[in-house]
PDB file as gemmi writes it, atoms N, CA and C in Angstrom:
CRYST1    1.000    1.000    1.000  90.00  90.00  90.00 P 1                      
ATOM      1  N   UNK A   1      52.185  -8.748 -23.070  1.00  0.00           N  
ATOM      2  CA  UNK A   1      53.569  -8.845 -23.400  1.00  0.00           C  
ATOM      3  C   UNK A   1      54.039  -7.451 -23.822  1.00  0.00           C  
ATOM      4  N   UNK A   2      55.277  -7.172 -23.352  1.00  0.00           N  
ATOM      5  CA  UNK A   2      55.523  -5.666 -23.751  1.00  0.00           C  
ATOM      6  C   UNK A   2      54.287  -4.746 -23.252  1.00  0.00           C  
ATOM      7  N   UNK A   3      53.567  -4.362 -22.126  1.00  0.00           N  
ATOM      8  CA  UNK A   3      52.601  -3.753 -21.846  1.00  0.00           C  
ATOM      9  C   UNK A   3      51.654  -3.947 -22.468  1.00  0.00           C  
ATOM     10  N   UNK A   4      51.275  -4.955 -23.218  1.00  0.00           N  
ATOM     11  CA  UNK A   4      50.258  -4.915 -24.557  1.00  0.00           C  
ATOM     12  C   UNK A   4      49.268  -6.358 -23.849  1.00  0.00           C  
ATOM     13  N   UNK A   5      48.174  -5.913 -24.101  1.00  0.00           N  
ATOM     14  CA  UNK A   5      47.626  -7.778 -23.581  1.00  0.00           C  
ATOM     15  C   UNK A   5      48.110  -8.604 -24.425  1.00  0.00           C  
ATOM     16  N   UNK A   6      48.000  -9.650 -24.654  1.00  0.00           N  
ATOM     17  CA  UNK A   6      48.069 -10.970 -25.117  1.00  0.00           C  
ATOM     18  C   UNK A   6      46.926 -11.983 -25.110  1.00  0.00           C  
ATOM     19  N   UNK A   7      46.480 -12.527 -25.766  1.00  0.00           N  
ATOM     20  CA  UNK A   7      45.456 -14.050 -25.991  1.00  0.00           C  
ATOM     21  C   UNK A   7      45.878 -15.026 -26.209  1.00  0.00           C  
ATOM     22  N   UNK A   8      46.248 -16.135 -25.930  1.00  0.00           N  
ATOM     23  CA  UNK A   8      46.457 -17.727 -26.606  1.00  0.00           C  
ATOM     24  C   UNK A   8      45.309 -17.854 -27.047  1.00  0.00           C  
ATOM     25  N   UNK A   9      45.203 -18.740 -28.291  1.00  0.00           N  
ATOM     26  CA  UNK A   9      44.093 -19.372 -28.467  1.00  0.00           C  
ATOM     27  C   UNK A   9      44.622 -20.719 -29.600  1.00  0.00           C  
ATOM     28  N   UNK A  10      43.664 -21.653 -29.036  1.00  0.00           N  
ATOM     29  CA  UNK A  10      44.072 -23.215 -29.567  1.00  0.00           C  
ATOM     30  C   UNK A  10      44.020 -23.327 -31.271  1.00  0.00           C  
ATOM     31  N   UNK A  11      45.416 -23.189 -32.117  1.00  0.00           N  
ATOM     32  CA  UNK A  11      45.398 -23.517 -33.185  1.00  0.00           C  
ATOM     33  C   UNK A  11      44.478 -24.467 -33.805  1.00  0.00           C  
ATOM     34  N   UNK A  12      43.641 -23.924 -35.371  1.00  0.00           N  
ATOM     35  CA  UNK A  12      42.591 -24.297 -35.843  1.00  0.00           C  
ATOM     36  C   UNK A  12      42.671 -24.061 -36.914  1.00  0.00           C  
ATOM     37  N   UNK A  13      41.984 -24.495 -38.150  1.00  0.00           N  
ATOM     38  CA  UNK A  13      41.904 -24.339 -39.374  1.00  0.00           C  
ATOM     39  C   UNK A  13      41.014 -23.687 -39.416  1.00  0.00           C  
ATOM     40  N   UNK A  14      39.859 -22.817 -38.881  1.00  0.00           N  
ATOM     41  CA  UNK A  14      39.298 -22.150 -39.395  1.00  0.00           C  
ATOM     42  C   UNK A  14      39.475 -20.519 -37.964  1.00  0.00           C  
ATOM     43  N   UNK A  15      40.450 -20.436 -37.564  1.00  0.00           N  
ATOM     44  CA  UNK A  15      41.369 -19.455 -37.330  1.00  0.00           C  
ATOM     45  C   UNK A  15      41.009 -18.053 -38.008  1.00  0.00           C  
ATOM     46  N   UNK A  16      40.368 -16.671 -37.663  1.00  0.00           N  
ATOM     47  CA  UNK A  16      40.641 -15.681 -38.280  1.00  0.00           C  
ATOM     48  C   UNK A  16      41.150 -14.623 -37.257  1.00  0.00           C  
ATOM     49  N   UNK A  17      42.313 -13.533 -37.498  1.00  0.00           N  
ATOM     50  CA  UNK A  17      43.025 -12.670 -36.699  1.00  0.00           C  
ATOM     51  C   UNK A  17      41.595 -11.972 -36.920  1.00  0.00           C  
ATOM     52  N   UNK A  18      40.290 -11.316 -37.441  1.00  0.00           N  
ATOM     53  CA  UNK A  18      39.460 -10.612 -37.091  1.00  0.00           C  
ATOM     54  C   UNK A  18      38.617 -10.572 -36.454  1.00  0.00           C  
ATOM     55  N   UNK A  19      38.617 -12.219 -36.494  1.00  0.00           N  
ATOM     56  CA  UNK A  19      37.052 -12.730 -35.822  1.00  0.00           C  
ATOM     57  C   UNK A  19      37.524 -13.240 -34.422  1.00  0.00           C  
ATOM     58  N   UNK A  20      37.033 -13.460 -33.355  1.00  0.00           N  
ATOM     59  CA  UNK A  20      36.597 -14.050 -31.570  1.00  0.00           C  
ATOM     60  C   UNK A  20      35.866 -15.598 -32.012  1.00  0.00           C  
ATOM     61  N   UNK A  21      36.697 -16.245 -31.584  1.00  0.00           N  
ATOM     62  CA  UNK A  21      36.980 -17.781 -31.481  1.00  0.00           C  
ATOM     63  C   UNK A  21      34.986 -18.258 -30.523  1.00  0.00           C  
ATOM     64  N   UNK A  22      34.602 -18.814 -30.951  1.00  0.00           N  
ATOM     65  CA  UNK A  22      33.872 -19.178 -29.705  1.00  0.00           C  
ATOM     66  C   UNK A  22      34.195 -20.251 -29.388  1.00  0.00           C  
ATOM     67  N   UNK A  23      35.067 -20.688 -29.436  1.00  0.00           N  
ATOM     68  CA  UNK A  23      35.550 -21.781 -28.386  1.00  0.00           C  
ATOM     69  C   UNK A  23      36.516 -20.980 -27.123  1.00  0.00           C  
ATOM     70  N   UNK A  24      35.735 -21.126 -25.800  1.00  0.00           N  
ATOM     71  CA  UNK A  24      36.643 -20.612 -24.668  1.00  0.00           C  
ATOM     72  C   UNK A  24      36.821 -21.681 -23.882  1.00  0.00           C  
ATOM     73  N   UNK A  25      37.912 -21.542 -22.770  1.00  0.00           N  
ATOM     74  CA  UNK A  25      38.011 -21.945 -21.876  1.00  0.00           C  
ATOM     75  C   UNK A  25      37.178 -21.580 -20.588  1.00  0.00           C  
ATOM     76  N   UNK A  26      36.922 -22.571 -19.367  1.00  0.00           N  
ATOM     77  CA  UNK A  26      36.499 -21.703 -18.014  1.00  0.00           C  
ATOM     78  C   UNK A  26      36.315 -22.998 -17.357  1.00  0.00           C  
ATOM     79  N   UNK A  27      36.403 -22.503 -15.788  1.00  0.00           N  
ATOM     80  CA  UNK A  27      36.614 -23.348 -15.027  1.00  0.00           C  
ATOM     81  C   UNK A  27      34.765 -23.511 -14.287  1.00  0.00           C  
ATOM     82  N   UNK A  28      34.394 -25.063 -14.171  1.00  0.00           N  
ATOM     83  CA  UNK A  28      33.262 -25.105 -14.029  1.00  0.00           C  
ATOM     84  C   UNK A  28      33.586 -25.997 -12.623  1.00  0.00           C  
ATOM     85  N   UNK A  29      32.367 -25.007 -11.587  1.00  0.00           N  
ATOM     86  CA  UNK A  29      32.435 -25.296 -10.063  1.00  0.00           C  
ATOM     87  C   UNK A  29      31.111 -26.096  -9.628  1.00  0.00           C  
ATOM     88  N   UNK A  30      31.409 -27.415  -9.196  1.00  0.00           N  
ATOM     89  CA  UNK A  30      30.538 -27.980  -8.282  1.00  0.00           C  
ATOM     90  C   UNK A  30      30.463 -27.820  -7.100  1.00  0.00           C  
ATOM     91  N   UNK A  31      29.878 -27.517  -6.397  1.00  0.00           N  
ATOM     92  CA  UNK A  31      29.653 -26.867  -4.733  1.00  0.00           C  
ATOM     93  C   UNK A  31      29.055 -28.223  -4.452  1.00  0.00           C  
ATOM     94  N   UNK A  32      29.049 -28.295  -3.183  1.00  0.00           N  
ATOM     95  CA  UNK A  32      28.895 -29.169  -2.246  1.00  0.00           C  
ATOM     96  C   UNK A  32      28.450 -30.715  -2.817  1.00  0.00           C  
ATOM     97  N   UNK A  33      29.342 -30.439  -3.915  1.00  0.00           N  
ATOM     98  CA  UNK A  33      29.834 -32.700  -4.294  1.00  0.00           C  
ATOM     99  C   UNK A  33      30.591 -33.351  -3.312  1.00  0.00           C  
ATOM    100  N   UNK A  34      29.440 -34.283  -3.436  1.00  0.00           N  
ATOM    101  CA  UNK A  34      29.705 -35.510  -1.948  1.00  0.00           C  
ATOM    102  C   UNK A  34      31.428 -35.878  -2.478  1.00  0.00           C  
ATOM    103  N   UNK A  35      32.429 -35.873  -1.292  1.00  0.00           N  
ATOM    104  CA  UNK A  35      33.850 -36.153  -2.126  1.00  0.00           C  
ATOM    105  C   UNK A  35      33.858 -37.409  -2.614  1.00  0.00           C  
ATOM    106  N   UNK A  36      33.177 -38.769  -2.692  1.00  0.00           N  
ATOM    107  CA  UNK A  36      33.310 -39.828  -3.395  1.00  0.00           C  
ATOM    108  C   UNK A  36      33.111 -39.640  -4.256  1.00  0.00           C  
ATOM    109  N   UNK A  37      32.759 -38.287  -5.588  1.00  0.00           N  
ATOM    110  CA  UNK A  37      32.746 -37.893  -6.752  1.00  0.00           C  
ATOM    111  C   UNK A  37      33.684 -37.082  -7.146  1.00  0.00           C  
ATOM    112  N   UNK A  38      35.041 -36.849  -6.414  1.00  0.00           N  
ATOM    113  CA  UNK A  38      35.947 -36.160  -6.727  1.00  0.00           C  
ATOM    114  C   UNK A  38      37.477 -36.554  -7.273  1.00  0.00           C  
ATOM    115  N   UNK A  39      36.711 -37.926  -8.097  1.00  0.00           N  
ATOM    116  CA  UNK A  39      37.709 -38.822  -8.983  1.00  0.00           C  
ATOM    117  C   UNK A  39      37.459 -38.238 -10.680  1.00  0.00           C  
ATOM    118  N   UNK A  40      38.616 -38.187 -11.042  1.00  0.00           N  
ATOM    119  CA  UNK A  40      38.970 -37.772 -12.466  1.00  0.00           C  
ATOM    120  C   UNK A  40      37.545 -37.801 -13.139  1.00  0.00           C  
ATOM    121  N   UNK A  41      37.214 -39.054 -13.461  1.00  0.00           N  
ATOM    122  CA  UNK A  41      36.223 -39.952 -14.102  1.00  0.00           C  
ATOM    123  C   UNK A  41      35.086 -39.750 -13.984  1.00  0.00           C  
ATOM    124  N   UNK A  42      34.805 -39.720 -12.841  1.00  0.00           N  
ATOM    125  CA  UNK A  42      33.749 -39.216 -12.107  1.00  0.00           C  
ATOM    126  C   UNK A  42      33.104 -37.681 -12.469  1.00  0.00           C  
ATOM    127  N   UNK A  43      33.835 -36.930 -12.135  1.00  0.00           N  
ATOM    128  CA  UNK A  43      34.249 -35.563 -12.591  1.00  0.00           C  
ATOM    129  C   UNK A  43      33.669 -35.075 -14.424  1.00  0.00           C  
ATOM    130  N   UNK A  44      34.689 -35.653 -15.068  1.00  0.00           N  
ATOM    131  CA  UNK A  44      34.424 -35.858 -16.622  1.00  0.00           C  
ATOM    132  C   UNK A  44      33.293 -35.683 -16.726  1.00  0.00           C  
ATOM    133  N   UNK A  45      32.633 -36.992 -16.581  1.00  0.00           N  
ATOM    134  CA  UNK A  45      31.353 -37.766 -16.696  1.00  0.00           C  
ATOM    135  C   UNK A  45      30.151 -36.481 -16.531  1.00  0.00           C  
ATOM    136  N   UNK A  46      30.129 -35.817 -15.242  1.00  0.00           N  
ATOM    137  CA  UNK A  46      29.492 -34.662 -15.127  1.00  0.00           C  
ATOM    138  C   UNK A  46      29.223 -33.816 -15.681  1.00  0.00           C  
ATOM    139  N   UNK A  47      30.355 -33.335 -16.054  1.00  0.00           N  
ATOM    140  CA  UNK A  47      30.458 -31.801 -16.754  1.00  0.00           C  
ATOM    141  C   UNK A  47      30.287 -32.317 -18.526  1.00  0.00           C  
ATOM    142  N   UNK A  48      31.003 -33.666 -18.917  1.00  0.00           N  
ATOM    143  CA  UNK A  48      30.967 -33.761 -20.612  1.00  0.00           C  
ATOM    144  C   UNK A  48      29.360 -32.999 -20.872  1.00  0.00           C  
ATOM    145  N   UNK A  49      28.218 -33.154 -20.230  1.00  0.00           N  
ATOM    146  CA  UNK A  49      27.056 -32.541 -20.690  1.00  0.00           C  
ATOM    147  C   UNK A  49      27.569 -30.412 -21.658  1.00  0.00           C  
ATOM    148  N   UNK A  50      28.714 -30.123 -20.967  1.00  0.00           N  
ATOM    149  CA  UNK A  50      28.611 -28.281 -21.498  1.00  0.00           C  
ATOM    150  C   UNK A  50      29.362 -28.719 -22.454  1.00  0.00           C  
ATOM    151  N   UNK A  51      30.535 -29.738 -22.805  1.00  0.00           N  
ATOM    152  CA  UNK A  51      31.654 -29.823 -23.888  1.00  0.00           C  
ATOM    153  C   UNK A  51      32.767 -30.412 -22.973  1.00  0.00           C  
ATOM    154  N   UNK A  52      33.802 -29.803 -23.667  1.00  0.00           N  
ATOM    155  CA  UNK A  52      35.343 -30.806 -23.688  1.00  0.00           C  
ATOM    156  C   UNK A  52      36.209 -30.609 -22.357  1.00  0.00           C  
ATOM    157  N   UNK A  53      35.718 -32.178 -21.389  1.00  0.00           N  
ATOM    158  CA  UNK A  53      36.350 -31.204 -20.260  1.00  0.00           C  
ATOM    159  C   UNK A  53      37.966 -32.107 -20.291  1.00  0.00           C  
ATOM    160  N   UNK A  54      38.919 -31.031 -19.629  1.00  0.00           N  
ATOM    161  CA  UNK A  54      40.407 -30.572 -20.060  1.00  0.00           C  
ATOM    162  C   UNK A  54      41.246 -31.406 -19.141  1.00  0.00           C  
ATOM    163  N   UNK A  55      40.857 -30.790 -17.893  1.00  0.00           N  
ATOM    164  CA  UNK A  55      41.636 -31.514 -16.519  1.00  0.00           C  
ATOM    165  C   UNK A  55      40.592 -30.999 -15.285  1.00  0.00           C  
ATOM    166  N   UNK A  56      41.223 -31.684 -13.485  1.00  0.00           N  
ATOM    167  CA  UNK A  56      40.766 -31.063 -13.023  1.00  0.00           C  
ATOM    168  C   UNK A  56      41.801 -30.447 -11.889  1.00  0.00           C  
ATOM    169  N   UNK A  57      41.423 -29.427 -11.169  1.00  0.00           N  
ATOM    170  CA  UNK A  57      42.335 -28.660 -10.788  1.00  0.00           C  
ATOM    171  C   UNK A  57      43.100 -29.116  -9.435  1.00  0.00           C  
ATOM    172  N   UNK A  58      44.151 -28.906  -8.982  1.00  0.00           N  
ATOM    173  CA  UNK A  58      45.110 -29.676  -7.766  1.00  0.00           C  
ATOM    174  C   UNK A  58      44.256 -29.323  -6.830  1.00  0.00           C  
ATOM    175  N   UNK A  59      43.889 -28.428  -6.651  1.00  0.00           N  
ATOM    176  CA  UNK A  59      43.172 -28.642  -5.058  1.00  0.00           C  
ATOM    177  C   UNK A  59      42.310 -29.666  -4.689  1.00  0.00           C  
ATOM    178  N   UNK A  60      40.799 -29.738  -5.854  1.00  0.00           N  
ATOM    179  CA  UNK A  60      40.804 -30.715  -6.042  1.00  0.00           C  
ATOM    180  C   UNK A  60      40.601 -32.258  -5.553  1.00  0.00           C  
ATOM    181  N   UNK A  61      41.960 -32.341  -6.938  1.00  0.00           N  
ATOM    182  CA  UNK A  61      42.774 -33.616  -6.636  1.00  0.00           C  
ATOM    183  C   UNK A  61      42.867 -34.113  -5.313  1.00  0.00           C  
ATOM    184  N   UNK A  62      43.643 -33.374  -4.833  1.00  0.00           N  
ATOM    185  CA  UNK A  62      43.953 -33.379  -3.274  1.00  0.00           C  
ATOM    186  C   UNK A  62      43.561 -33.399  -2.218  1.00  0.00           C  
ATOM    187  N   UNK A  63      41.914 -32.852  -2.772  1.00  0.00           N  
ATOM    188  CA  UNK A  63      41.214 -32.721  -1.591  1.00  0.00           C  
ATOM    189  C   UNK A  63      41.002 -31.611  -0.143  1.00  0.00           C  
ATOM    190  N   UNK A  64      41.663 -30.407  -0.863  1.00  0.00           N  
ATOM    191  CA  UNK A  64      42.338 -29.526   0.126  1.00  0.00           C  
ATOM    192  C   UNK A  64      41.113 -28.713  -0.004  1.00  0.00           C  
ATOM    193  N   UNK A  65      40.412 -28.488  -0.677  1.00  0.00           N  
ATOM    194  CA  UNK A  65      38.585 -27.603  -0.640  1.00  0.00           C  
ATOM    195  C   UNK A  65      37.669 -28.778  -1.103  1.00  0.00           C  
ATOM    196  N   UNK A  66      37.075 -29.873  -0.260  1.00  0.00           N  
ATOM    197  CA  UNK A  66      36.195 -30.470  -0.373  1.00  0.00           C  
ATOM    198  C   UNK A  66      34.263 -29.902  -0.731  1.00  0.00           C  
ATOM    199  N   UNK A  67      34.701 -28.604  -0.193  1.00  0.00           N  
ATOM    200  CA  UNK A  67      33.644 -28.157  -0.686  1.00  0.00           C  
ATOM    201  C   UNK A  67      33.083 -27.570  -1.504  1.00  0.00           C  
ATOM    202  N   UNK A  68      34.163 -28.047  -2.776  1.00  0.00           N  
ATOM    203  CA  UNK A  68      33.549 -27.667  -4.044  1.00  0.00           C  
ATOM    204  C   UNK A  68      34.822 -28.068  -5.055  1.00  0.00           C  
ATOM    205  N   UNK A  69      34.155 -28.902  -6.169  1.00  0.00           N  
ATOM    206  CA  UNK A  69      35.101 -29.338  -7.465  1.00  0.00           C  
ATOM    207  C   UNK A  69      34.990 -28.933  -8.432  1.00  0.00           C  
ATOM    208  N   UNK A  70      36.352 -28.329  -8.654  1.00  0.00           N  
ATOM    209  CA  UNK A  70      36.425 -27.709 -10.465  1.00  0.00           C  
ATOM    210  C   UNK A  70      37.165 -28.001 -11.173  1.00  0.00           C  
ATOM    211  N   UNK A  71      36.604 -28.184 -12.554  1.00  0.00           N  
ATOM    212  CA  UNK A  71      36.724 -28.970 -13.785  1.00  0.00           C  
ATOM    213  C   UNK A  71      37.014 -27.806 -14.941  1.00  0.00           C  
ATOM    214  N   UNK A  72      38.013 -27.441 -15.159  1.00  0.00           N  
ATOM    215  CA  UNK A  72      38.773 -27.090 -16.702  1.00  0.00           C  
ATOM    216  C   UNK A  72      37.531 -27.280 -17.967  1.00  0.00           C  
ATOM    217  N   UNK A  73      37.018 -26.794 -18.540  1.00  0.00           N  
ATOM    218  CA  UNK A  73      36.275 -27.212 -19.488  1.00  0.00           C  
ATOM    219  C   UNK A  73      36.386 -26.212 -21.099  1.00  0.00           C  
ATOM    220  N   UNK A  74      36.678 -27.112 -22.029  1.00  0.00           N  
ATOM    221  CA  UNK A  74      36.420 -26.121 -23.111  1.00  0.00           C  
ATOM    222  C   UNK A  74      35.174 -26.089 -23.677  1.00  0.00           C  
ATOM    223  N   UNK A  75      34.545 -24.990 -23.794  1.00  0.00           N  
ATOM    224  CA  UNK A  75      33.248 -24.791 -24.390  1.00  0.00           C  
ATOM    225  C   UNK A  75      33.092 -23.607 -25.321  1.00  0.00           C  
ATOM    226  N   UNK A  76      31.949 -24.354 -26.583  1.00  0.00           N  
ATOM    227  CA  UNK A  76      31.909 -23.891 -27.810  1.00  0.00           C  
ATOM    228  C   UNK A  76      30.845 -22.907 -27.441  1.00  0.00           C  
ATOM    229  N   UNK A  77      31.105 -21.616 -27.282  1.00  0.00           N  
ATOM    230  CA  UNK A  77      29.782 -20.577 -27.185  1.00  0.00           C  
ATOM    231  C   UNK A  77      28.824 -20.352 -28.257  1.00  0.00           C  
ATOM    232  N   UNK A  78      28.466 -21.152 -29.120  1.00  0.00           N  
ATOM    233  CA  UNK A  78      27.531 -20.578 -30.449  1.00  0.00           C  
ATOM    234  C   UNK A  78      26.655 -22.603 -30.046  1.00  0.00           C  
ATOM    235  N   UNK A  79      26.950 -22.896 -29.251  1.00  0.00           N  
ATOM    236  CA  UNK A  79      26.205 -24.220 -28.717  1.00  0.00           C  
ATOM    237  C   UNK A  79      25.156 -23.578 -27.716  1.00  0.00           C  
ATOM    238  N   UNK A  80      24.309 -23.991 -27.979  1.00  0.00           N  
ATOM    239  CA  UNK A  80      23.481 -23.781 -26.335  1.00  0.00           C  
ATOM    240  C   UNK A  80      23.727 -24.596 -25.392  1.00  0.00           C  
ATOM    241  N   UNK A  81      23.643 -23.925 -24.159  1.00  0.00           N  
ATOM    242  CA  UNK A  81      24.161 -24.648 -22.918  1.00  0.00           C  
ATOM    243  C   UNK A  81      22.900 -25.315 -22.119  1.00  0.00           C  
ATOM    244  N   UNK A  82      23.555 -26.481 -21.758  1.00  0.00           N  
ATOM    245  CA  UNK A  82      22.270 -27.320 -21.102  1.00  0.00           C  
ATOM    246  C   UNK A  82      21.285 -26.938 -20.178  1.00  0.00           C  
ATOM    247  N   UNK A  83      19.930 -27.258 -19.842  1.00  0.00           N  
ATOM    248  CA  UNK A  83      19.034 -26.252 -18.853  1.00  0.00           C  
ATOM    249  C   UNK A  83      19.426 -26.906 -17.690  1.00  0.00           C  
ATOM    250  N   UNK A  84      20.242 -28.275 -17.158  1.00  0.00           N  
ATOM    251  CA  UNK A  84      20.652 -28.755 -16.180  1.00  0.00           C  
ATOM    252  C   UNK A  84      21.511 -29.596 -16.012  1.00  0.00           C  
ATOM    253  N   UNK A  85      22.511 -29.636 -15.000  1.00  0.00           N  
ATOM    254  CA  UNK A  85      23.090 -30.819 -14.680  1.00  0.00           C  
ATOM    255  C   UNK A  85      22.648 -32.023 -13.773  1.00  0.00           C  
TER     256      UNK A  85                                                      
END                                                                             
């Protein structure tokens, strides 16, 4: 904004302007999911193993890149991440 970067980050009570949030966002890609798994629910179900998943993305939805589904996910970086899906 004004040439300057900018960050959003999801209001919290334990919030500090000094400290880096480890809660991020990122978009998590399944490659070659059979498309009868490319329902909301379905989807969720998968990914809940890294954390909080958000939405999933229009393409997608839609079906317009079948060869691969991605899922919005918020994840807490000071968690360890699973050795598999």
């Amino acid at each position: 904004m004004f040439g300057l970067p900018m960050r959003v980050f999801r209001c919290s009570p334990g919030f500090h302007v000094d400290r880096e949030p480890s809660i991020v966002l990122v978009w998590f890609q399944l490659p070659k999911l059979q498309i009868h798994y490319f329902n909301k629910e379905c989807l969720f179900q998968i990914v809940r193993c890294l954390d909080k998943p958000l939405f999933v993305d229009a393409a997608t939805v839609s079906g317009a890149h079948p060869s691969v589904a991605r899922v919005r996910v918020e994840v807490d970086l000071i968690k360890a991440p699973p050795s598999r899906i």
